[in-house]
């Protein structure tokens, strides 16, 4: 029996998985899409009316939504950029035969393994304006002369959350890049050295092309996560102060569940998904071109 | 023959036992209750009350769930919208109108026992009554009281409590000048309903209101002076700048650590601020009073933060759910658990045992309940409040003037109305 025949005869085993995925992911997605063309309310008290493209047109005139997309954009660009640079740098360092690098690799997983909610609560305590560790550290080092309210400061709150998110997630990029680096044939690097390539040349012409596919995967994962960020912000600031940290996901949550406008909320969600897909396509295309 | 009789008797007994257990099992009723995991009665208190209720009603099993205030409305509504509604829930006074508009609560007007109608404070029924229908049982009446640190005031040479807003601010300035406390005021002003509660209490102290007689929001005129007052406290360094991040529990900790002379908070803070396990203050240093009013406008001000218990109209066991909430708000239960929250029963205030050790709080409550006003009670209040929160914070940050912030807020609110 050929491989194809075996594969075909056992493919029915995937049916339960497809059914479950269809129920828990597919149906809610379809329902969200349907809702986005209606004026449905959360409790379903009144029969939803078809509104055509009105929800979508309104979305692009809604200052709150546009502002939340801007916050999401800033958050995603900064977080993903820093995580990629920092994560790759740390991976390159850990790929060297340094003493203790294996122990560091183990510890590196810890922040990523911590649940986001725990991470958010932990950073809220660290940033606490009355007894937070960060204020204490900076004060004792003489960098500040009085405790700062990081999360209630309109110009610092978003950056404080960005820092907390980077701390948690850059290690994912490190681990993916490190795994890729370890599959880089030593012979290629040795050959380059013999040919007289310096360390920058070896990095740009041998190491970088090798890790780009892995970086693509890491970046796509992180872009999706960063653009739809909800939990860490909801726990740390709930979108405040004065909506300065209200991202698209939090805006959608408030529209759908606090204001009970599930129809409008669904249309905002569809726009967010389109935005994420567009971003991923741009990144993938750019990186593919660089690889060539 | 006798053997057969004994056997038959045994079989009948077994069958009867089986039948009885089946019937009893069928009669076991499960109720789900959603409460609040902060302020007022503690989770432990509510669970203890519930355990006592279940002892008296062995056929009723009540599962309690508690969420922070900020999640309470959304969770109630989400569960109601799904096929798994709660049977009973805690409802804030600002939500009754919205729930009523959505027919979420059972009309229990005809089911309220006469002793409740006669015995519960008359004003409390205003909280749970909408369009002439009683939609819930009052559970607690509350307002934001002015807490003050007696030791600090005494150190600064003040023996009396402030008689007006202006006098309170003057006291705060002296406290700051003398270095007794860096920030005399701390308030819960995070982007949440707590901010509106603080603002609403001062609005009331300034003798102003959210809406005109027709229900139109008029804060762009009526509320500017109040907001300017709060901004001035911030600008003059009298208000802890971290207030913009604080909710009620944060404020309680700051006050209880001796880092503030004045704060606004709900009644539950009184017992905790005096509790050595929760506070570094000497119990006798904790003062409580109703917020003084603006000079020449009014003597005192209080804005309601009361809550009631309602039966969700999708409950499969409305009779038992009503029985449960009536039990929770009964005089006996409320008197027993009055440590953190004063009862809603008129007679309780004449009970020396209830007032023992907290005469000042009971006096403040009596005064507050007699003058208490309410925040707007209308279906879209929650959304209007969110708009106000954002704009008030913008003014407190100095991004825009108080007038511009409130004008912008009212423009936005008018668009959603």
XYZ file of C-alpha atoms in Angstrom:
709
model
C 0.000 0.000 0.000
C 1.434 3.355 -1.041
C 1.860 6.314 1.302
C -0.945 8.173 -0.476
C -3.318 5.228 -0.037
C -2.441 4.947 3.666
C -2.899 8.684 4.081
C -6.259 8.548 2.332
C -7.557 5.615 4.312
C -6.806 7.270 7.666
C -7.868 10.806 6.795
C -11.303 10.149 8.313
C -9.569 10.311 11.722
C -9.299 14.071 11.300
C -13.076 14.462 11.000
C -13.742 14.877 14.773
C -11.010 17.520 14.964
C -12.418 19.373 11.953
C -15.913 19.229 13.436
C -14.784 20.555 16.819
C -12.690 23.314 15.222
C -15.632 24.217 13.035
C -17.885 24.509 16.083
C -15.585 26.477 18.358
C -13.798 28.626 15.761
C -15.614 28.421 12.442
C -19.170 29.065 13.638
C -18.304 32.057 15.891
C -16.336 33.535 12.983
C -19.249 33.121 10.606
C -21.610 34.546 13.224
C -19.341 37.552 13.788
C -19.291 38.148 10.036
C -23.092 37.971 9.866
C -23.520 40.241 12.916
C -21.234 42.841 11.366
C -23.939 43.669 8.792
C -26.662 44.082 11.406
C -27.613 46.289 14.352
C -27.760 43.275 16.700
C -27.640 43.967 20.428
C -25.932 41.786 22.999
C -29.024 40.414 24.673
C -30.882 39.722 21.457
C -33.955 41.534 22.799
C -34.845 43.009 19.446
C -34.588 41.186 16.123
C -31.362 42.321 14.402
C -31.947 44.483 11.336
C -29.771 44.349 8.238
C -27.687 47.533 8.006
C -25.554 46.737 4.963
C -22.149 48.369 5.090
C -23.212 51.070 7.549
C -21.294 49.604 10.488
C -18.108 49.550 8.414
C -18.614 53.082 7.118
C -19.342 54.331 10.644
C -16.204 52.604 11.919
C -13.979 54.764 9.746
C -15.640 57.903 11.105
C -15.508 56.771 14.718
C -12.717 58.771 16.391
C -12.552 56.356 19.300
C -12.045 53.356 17.022
C -9.478 55.095 14.825
C -7.585 56.225 17.902
C -7.631 52.701 19.309
C -6.239 51.378 16.002
C -3.454 53.947 16.299
C -2.658 52.709 19.820
C -2.685 49.103 18.568
C -0.372 50.104 15.707
C 2.129 51.846 17.982
C 2.033 48.950 20.426
C 2.570 46.330 17.708
C 5.328 48.158 15.833
C 7.359 48.936 18.955
C 6.827 45.590 20.648
C 7.588 43.444 17.583
C 10.582 45.550 16.496
C 12.214 45.507 19.919
C 11.446 41.838 20.473
C 12.956 40.851 17.125
C 16.142 42.884 17.662
C 16.523 41.931 21.309
C 15.473 38.321 20.783
C 17.877 37.813 17.870
C 20.746 39.477 19.740
C 20.247 37.297 22.787
C 19.971 34.197 20.585
C 23.275 35.049 18.893
C 24.876 35.494 22.290
C 23.508 32.233 23.647
C 24.704 30.415 20.520
C 28.278 31.146 21.596
C 30.049 28.595 23.763
C 29.796 30.724 26.908
C 29.902 29.414 30.450
C 26.389 29.105 31.881
C 24.597 29.660 28.566
C 22.589 26.449 29.047
C 21.339 27.658 32.422
C 20.450 31.038 30.906
C 18.442 29.269 28.185
C 16.342 27.556 30.840
C 15.710 30.795 32.724
C 14.890 32.529 29.465
C 11.778 30.396 29.052
C 10.367 31.455 32.421
C 8.910 34.893 31.516
C 7.306 33.423 28.413
C 5.876 30.535 30.423
C 4.279 32.882 32.949
C 0.557 33.363 32.126
C -0.156 36.829 30.711
C -2.559 37.689 33.527
C 0.041 36.803 36.154
C 2.614 38.834 34.246
C 0.247 41.817 34.103
C -0.525 41.683 37.824
C 3.173 41.307 38.609
C 4.058 44.395 36.548
C 1.204 46.342 38.071
C 2.768 45.696 41.454
C 6.229 46.597 40.145
C 4.864 49.875 38.744
C 2.792 50.667 41.848
C 3.215 54.362 42.604
C 3.238 53.888 46.381
C 5.319 50.770 46.975
C 6.398 49.498 43.544
C 9.843 47.955 43.133
C 10.682 50.027 40.049
C 10.183 53.324 41.857
C 12.170 52.046 44.795
C 15.054 50.963 42.559
C 15.166 54.181 40.544
C 14.852 56.292 43.691
C 17.677 54.497 45.464
C 19.884 54.781 42.390
C 19.162 58.500 42.315
C 17.440 58.528 38.910
C 14.206 59.982 40.308
C 13.600 62.294 43.252
C 10.017 61.196 43.892
C 7.923 58.132 43.085
C 6.322 58.160 39.651
C 2.822 56.998 38.799
C 3.711 54.978 35.706
C 0.291 53.632 34.826
C -1.715 56.787 35.445
C 0.628 59.009 33.520
C -0.845 59.800 30.116
C 2.558 59.808 28.398
C 4.119 56.864 30.253
C 1.329 54.305 30.629
C 1.565 52.825 27.125
C 5.363 52.591 27.305
C 5.158 50.936 30.709
C 2.858 48.266 29.261
C 5.058 47.872 26.181
C 8.059 47.211 28.430
C 6.119 44.593 30.402
C 5.037 42.867 27.201
C 8.547 42.855 25.744
C 9.931 41.382 28.973
C 7.482 38.510 28.668
C 7.660 37.789 24.954
C 11.133 38.519 23.596
C 12.281 35.102 24.804
C 9.927 33.418 22.316
C 11.836 35.093 19.481
C 15.119 34.122 21.141
C 14.130 30.466 21.379
C 12.947 30.255 17.768
C 16.068 31.997 16.416
C 18.361 29.967 18.669
C 16.865 26.721 17.369
C 17.502 27.947 13.846
C 21.068 29.015 14.644
C 21.871 25.581 15.990
C 20.972 24.008 12.675
C 23.425 26.289 10.814
C 26.207 24.034 9.424
C 29.502 24.933 11.040
C 31.275 24.162 7.749
C 29.654 27.192 6.061
C 30.949 29.539 8.744
C 34.407 27.930 8.654
C 34.530 28.237 4.850
C 33.613 31.926 5.093
C 36.327 32.471 7.671
C 38.908 30.799 5.404
C 37.710 33.028 2.557
C 38.474 36.029 4.753
C 34.928 37.138 5.653
C 34.811 39.256 8.795
C 32.195 38.700 11.504
C 29.726 41.277 10.048
C 29.990 39.680 6.617
C 29.514 36.217 8.089
C 26.414 37.475 9.940
C 24.802 39.233 6.965
C 25.652 36.669 4.268
C 25.486 33.361 6.142
C 23.720 33.643 9.497
C 20.981 36.121 8.555
C 19.722 34.274 5.416
C 19.657 31.100 7.489
C 17.528 32.493 10.314
C 15.135 34.581 8.186
C 12.543 31.785 7.713
C 12.445 31.249 11.482
C 12.275 34.993 12.095
C 9.344 35.169 9.689
C 7.481 32.617 11.760
C 8.327 34.415 15.007
C 7.336 37.794 13.600
C 4.034 36.588 12.204
C 3.171 35.035 15.559
C 4.145 38.163 17.450
C 2.418 40.567 15.051
C -0.856 38.688 15.423
C -0.507 38.661 19.204
C 0.596 42.290 19.445
C -2.102 43.774 17.229
C -4.888 41.924 19.022
C -3.411 42.529 22.491
C -6.113 42.631 25.143
C -5.343 40.828 28.399
C -2.185 42.575 29.595
C -3.693 46.021 28.946
C -7.081 45.157 30.399
C -5.483 43.989 33.635
C -2.972 46.827 33.906
C -4.995 49.897 32.862
C -8.330 48.823 31.331
C -7.505 51.184 28.463
C -6.950 54.241 30.663
C -5.788 56.798 31.571
C -8.050 58.927 29.381
C -8.130 56.089 26.784
C -4.378 56.456 26.147
C -3.855 52.679 26.239
C -7.169 51.636 24.703
C -6.242 49.300 21.863
C -8.529 48.041 19.108
C -9.392 44.862 21.008
C -10.373 46.761 24.137
C -12.452 49.181 22.093
C -14.224 46.244 20.431
C -14.857 44.606 23.811
C -16.351 47.829 25.179
C -18.490 48.370 22.096
C -19.809 44.803 21.996
C -20.097 43.954 25.679
C -20.277 47.211 27.634
C -22.331 49.207 25.157
C -24.176 46.019 24.056
C -23.753 46.851 20.332
C -22.671 43.435 19.129
C -23.339 44.347 15.469
C -21.033 47.366 15.466
C -18.497 45.503 17.637
C -18.407 42.649 15.114
C -17.721 45.033 12.221
C -14.833 46.583 14.169
C -13.499 43.074 14.819
C -13.657 42.208 11.104
C -11.718 45.389 10.302
C -9.096 44.437 12.896
C -8.722 40.979 11.352
C -8.290 42.535 7.893
C -5.709 44.905 9.359
C -3.758 41.989 10.867
C -3.840 39.997 7.605
C -2.603 43.047 5.692
C 0.257 43.584 8.129
C 1.319 39.953 7.928
C 1.299 40.025 4.124
C 3.442 43.161 4.066
C 5.940 41.697 6.532
C 6.121 38.368 4.723
C 6.639 40.062 1.386
C 9.334 42.374 2.738
C 11.215 39.567 4.413
C 10.946 37.310 1.372
C 12.438 40.048 -0.780
C 15.299 40.496 1.697
C 15.930 36.763 1.658
C 16.247 36.768 -2.141
C -47.588 -16.727 55.467
C -45.852 -14.577 58.064
C -42.596 -14.854 56.113
C -44.376 -13.632 52.983
C -45.866 -10.733 54.894
C -42.450 -9.642 56.217
C -40.964 -9.919 52.728
C -43.811 -7.925 51.206
C -43.465 -5.297 53.939
C -39.723 -4.979 53.235
C -40.293 -4.642 49.489
C -42.920 -1.940 50.081
C -40.538 -0.098 52.446
C -37.732 -0.215 49.882
C -40.028 0.991 47.129
C -41.307 3.799 49.335
C -37.751 4.830 50.211
C -36.782 4.799 46.548
C -39.872 6.807 45.620
C -39.289 9.327 48.397
C -35.624 9.809 47.515
C -36.543 10.263 43.845
C -39.161 12.869 44.711
C -36.760 14.668 47.059
C -33.999 14.564 44.472
C -36.360 16.093 41.934
C -37.202 18.859 44.362
C -33.577 19.928 44.884
C -33.249 23.312 43.323
C -30.019 24.961 42.246
C -29.702 28.727 42.246
C -26.851 30.840 40.906
C -26.098 34.181 42.506
C -23.693 36.821 41.219
C -22.246 39.260 43.723
C -19.435 41.744 44.062
C -15.896 41.004 45.207
C -15.199 44.393 46.738
C -16.709 46.860 49.180
C -19.980 46.368 51.087
C -20.484 42.835 52.433
C -17.403 40.639 52.043
C -17.438 37.407 50.066
C -17.072 35.531 53.343
C -20.094 37.343 54.781
C -22.256 36.490 51.762
C -21.125 32.873 51.744
C -21.921 32.578 55.446
C -25.372 34.112 54.908
C -25.907 31.702 52.002
C -24.837 28.703 54.077
C -27.364 29.679 56.753
C -30.049 30.057 54.078
C -29.293 26.586 52.723
C -29.508 25.120 56.221
C -33.016 26.523 56.503
C -33.855 25.428 52.953
C -32.297 21.979 52.467
C -33.901 21.608 49.042
C -32.189 24.752 47.695
C -28.525 24.805 46.764
C -27.101 28.251 46.046
C -23.843 28.696 44.131
C -22.310 32.102 44.671
C -19.930 33.868 42.316
C -18.153 37.153 42.937
C -16.559 39.540 40.469
C -15.081 43.026 40.868
C -17.601 45.853 40.584
C -16.226 46.803 37.155
C -17.209 43.386 35.750
C -20.500 42.909 37.565
C -22.820 44.527 35.012
C -21.158 42.963 31.959
C -21.134 39.502 33.508
C -24.776 39.749 34.516
C -25.761 40.846 31.016
C -23.577 38.321 29.193
C -24.954 35.463 31.271
C -28.471 36.779 30.725
C -27.903 36.929 26.968
C -26.670 33.342 26.959
C -28.714 30.320 27.932
C -27.159 30.296 31.394
C -28.556 33.309 33.221
C -28.003 33.841 36.930
C -31.097 33.474 39.094
C -30.303 36.448 41.286
C -27.733 39.219 41.114
C -26.509 42.326 42.829
C -27.580 45.441 40.913
C -26.135 48.941 41.284
C -28.631 51.777 41.466
C -27.390 53.157 38.126
C -28.160 49.854 36.352
C -31.768 49.358 37.400
C -33.057 51.628 34.620
C -31.050 49.790 31.965
C -32.050 46.350 33.238
C -35.673 47.514 33.407
C -35.547 48.757 29.808
C -34.257 45.345 28.761
C -36.797 43.449 30.883
C -33.985 41.644 32.646
C -35.455 41.820 36.135
C -38.592 40.241 37.486
C -41.304 42.599 38.706
C -41.628 41.635 42.377
C -43.976 44.443 43.436
C -46.713 42.050 44.505
C -44.354 39.620 46.224
C -42.643 41.947 48.694
C -43.855 41.124 52.228
C -45.511 44.013 54.039
C -42.891 43.981 56.828
C -40.245 44.815 54.199
C -42.339 47.599 52.720
C -42.875 49.109 56.153
C -39.525 48.326 57.734
C -36.933 49.164 55.078
C -35.821 52.807 54.859
C -38.316 54.575 52.595
C -35.607 56.107 50.380
C -34.102 52.695 49.719
C -37.084 51.612 47.637
C -36.371 54.491 45.225
C -33.170 52.673 44.262
C -34.931 49.482 43.203
C -38.194 50.904 41.871
C -38.488 51.894 38.207
C -41.655 53.073 36.488
C -43.663 52.168 39.555
C -42.461 48.568 39.603
C -40.281 47.141 42.356
C -37.473 45.283 40.560
C -35.285 44.441 43.504
C -34.862 44.394 47.243
C -32.637 47.122 48.690
C -29.493 45.513 50.102
C -27.445 48.450 51.180
C -27.611 52.194 51.095
C -24.261 53.812 50.694
C -22.557 57.015 49.757
C -18.982 58.225 49.639
C -18.290 59.554 53.125
C -15.512 61.974 53.926
C -12.891 60.133 55.966
C -10.370 62.268 57.808
C -7.316 61.625 59.925
C -8.047 63.161 63.334
C -4.409 62.976 64.437
C -3.236 64.982 61.433
C -5.902 67.640 61.891
C -5.064 67.853 65.574
C -1.326 68.238 64.822
C -2.153 71.103 62.498
C -4.206 72.752 65.247
C -7.678 71.881 64.002
C -10.028 70.490 66.600
C -13.233 70.763 64.552
C -14.203 69.065 61.324
C -14.489 71.205 58.163
C -17.811 72.997 57.769
C -17.449 73.644 54.051
C -15.421 72.659 50.999
C -13.462 75.897 51.283
C -12.607 75.225 54.930
C -11.514 71.699 54.067
C -9.167 73.012 51.369
C -7.733 75.599 53.772
C -7.065 72.833 56.297
C -5.361 70.795 53.579
C -3.105 73.722 52.693
C -2.040 74.124 56.321
C -1.372 70.365 56.602
C 0.842 70.542 53.537
C 2.638 73.733 54.599
C 3.408 72.276 58.017
C 4.788 69.142 56.361
C 2.318 66.880 58.151
C 1.348 65.153 54.930
C 2.646 65.633 51.391
C -0.723 65.159 49.687
C -3.645 65.845 52.039
C -6.238 64.464 49.596
C -6.416 61.097 47.880
C -9.395 60.059 45.743
C -10.303 57.073 43.549
C -10.039 58.669 40.119
C -8.917 55.885 37.790
C -10.822 55.681 34.507
C -13.763 53.874 36.090
C -17.135 54.540 37.701
C -15.279 55.390 40.923
C -14.108 58.629 39.262
C -17.691 59.566 38.458
C -18.703 58.816 42.046
C -16.042 61.206 43.369
C -16.986 63.855 40.828
C -20.697 63.334 41.520
C -20.255 63.866 45.253
C -18.424 67.151 44.716
C -20.966 68.133 42.074
C -23.624 67.615 44.701
C -21.559 69.629 47.192
C -21.546 72.467 44.671
C -25.329 72.213 44.444
C -25.248 71.213 40.788
C -26.625 68.293 38.833
C -25.875 66.090 35.838
C -29.145 66.729 34.026
C -31.916 69.269 33.740
C -35.548 68.491 34.467
C -35.995 67.058 30.942
C -33.108 64.631 31.387
C -30.630 66.513 29.187
C -27.039 66.454 30.374
C -25.978 69.995 31.320
C -22.528 69.424 32.796
C -20.893 71.704 30.207
C -22.462 74.485 32.312
C -23.344 72.986 35.673
C -20.285 70.807 36.163
C -17.405 73.082 35.158
C -16.820 74.684 38.554
C -16.648 71.273 40.238
C -14.142 69.960 37.729
C -12.093 73.139 37.983
C -12.029 72.605 41.729
C -10.627 69.068 41.326
C -8.072 70.301 38.770
C -6.997 73.027 41.202
C -6.415 70.445 43.940
C -4.139 68.608 41.517
C -2.347 71.790 40.371
C -1.742 72.994 43.924
C -0.236 69.657 44.924
C -2.982 68.984 47.454
C -4.296 65.890 45.680
C -2.146 62.773 45.433
C -1.329 62.571 41.686
C -1.552 58.787 41.880
C -5.280 59.279 42.440
C -5.669 59.030 38.665
C -4.639 55.371 38.947
C -6.522 54.557 42.131
C -9.729 52.673 42.786
C -11.384 52.510 46.207
C -9.126 49.801 47.591
C -5.981 51.754 46.648
C -7.374 54.827 48.358
C -8.154 52.808 51.464
C -4.564 51.563 51.641
C -3.099 55.043 51.242
C -5.370 56.504 53.906
C -4.816 53.547 56.222
C -1.045 53.945 55.844
C -1.292 57.514 57.144
C -0.426 59.078 53.785
C -3.555 61.192 53.413
C -5.619 63.439 55.659
C -8.861 63.358 53.677
C -10.454 60.869 51.340
C -13.824 59.822 50.023
C -14.850 56.207 50.264
C -17.753 53.899 50.915
C -18.906 52.824 54.379
C -17.008 49.519 54.274
C -13.728 51.400 54.734
C -14.662 52.550 58.217
C -14.246 49.151 59.896
C -11.144 48.298 57.861
C -9.410 51.625 58.546
C -9.843 50.943 62.247
C -8.736 47.331 62.029
C -5.091 46.985 63.197
C -4.619 44.079 60.786
C -5.576 46.312 57.858
C -4.446 49.742 58.967
C -1.526 51.432 60.647
C -3.777 54.170 62.033
C -4.895 54.278 65.635
C -8.617 53.388 65.589
C -9.511 56.651 67.324
C -7.712 58.623 64.576
C -10.245 57.573 61.934
C -12.943 60.177 61.462
C -16.002 59.949 59.247
C -18.598 62.521 58.220
C -20.768 63.474 55.274
C -18.989 65.608 52.713
C -19.418 69.295 53.559
C -20.978 71.472 50.885
C -19.761 74.626 49.196
C -20.065 77.666 51.409
C -23.405 79.370 51.016
C -24.780 76.584 48.818
C -25.443 73.658 51.138
C -24.204 72.252 54.414
C -23.636 68.665 53.388
C -23.749 66.537 50.270
C -24.177 62.838 49.512
C -24.550 60.948 46.253
C -25.997 57.468 46.333
C -23.890 54.398 45.676
C -26.559 52.014 46.852
C -27.291 48.559 45.515
C -30.143 46.112 45.484
C -30.735 42.433 44.826
C -32.823 41.395 41.858
C -34.251 38.200 40.393
C -33.343 37.759 36.725
C -36.409 37.270 34.581
C -34.836 34.220 32.910
C -34.482 32.400 36.234
C -35.965 28.923 36.162
C -36.731 29.225 39.884
C -37.950 32.774 40.467
C -39.874 31.910 43.625
C -36.838 30.395 45.327
C -34.541 33.141 44.030
C -36.854 35.738 45.559
C -36.893 33.781 48.789
C -33.070 33.860 48.767
C -32.738 37.606 48.190
C -35.410 38.354 50.775
C -33.396 36.288 53.227
C -30.154 38.150 52.415
C -31.843 41.475 53.013
C -33.845 40.425 56.050
C -33.371 42.451 59.218
C -31.888 39.582 61.215
C -29.233 38.835 58.607
C -28.415 42.496 58.002
C -28.057 43.199 61.725
C -25.808 40.152 62.157
C -23.476 41.176 59.332
C -23.503 44.908 59.935
C -19.789 45.148 60.640
C -18.890 46.293 57.108
C -22.254 47.582 55.963
C -25.097 49.268 57.790
C -28.552 47.663 57.449
C -31.356 49.079 55.296
C -33.878 48.647 58.101
C -35.123 51.766 59.894
C -35.366 49.996 63.248
C -31.701 48.946 63.106
C -30.650 52.565 63.558
C -32.355 52.702 66.923
C -30.600 49.548 68.053
C -27.751 50.520 70.405
C -25.935 47.309 69.543
C -25.703 48.260 65.867
C -24.337 51.727 66.674
C -21.985 50.583 69.466
C -18.410 51.662 68.787
C -19.276 53.510 65.589
C -21.679 56.179 66.688
C -20.015 58.745 64.389
C -20.528 56.513 61.381
C -24.168 55.822 62.172
C -24.719 59.556 62.662
C -23.063 60.296 59.310
C -25.153 57.589 57.621
C -28.394 58.935 59.074
C -27.547 62.391 57.769
C -26.399 61.120 54.371
C -29.495 58.989 53.800
C -31.724 61.983 54.455
C -30.046 64.167 51.780
C -28.760 61.593 49.303
C -29.122 62.351 45.599
C -28.633 59.900 42.711
C -26.556 59.729 39.559
C -28.541 59.666 36.301
C -30.648 56.555 36.128
C -31.261 55.831 32.468
C -30.646 52.976 30.028
C -27.502 54.386 28.407
C -25.888 55.681 31.589
C -22.985 53.240 31.391
C -21.881 54.549 28.012
C -22.393 58.166 29.060
C -20.326 57.502 32.167
C -17.461 56.032 30.099
C -17.427 59.184 27.957
C -17.403 61.395 31.040
C -14.609 59.381 32.651
C -12.337 59.857 29.655
C -13.008 63.589 29.349
C -12.778 64.329 33.067
C -9.420 62.560 33.161
C -8.239 64.627 30.185
C -9.003 67.783 32.181
C -7.272 66.415 35.272
C -4.167 65.735 33.158
C -4.293 69.316 31.944
C -4.744 68.250 28.303
C -7.863 70.407 27.992
C -9.719 72.922 30.132
C -12.564 71.781 32.372
C -15.065 73.625 30.174
C -13.741 72.065 26.945
C -13.598 68.585 28.498
C -17.207 68.692 29.639
C -18.455 70.335 26.436
C -16.787 67.602 24.409
C -18.217 64.924 26.723
C -21.763 66.250 26.451
C -21.459 66.494 22.648
C -20.480 62.821 22.554
C -23.227 61.833 24.987
C -25.833 63.680 22.926
C -24.768 61.630 19.908
C -25.507 58.331 21.643
C -28.799 59.457 23.211
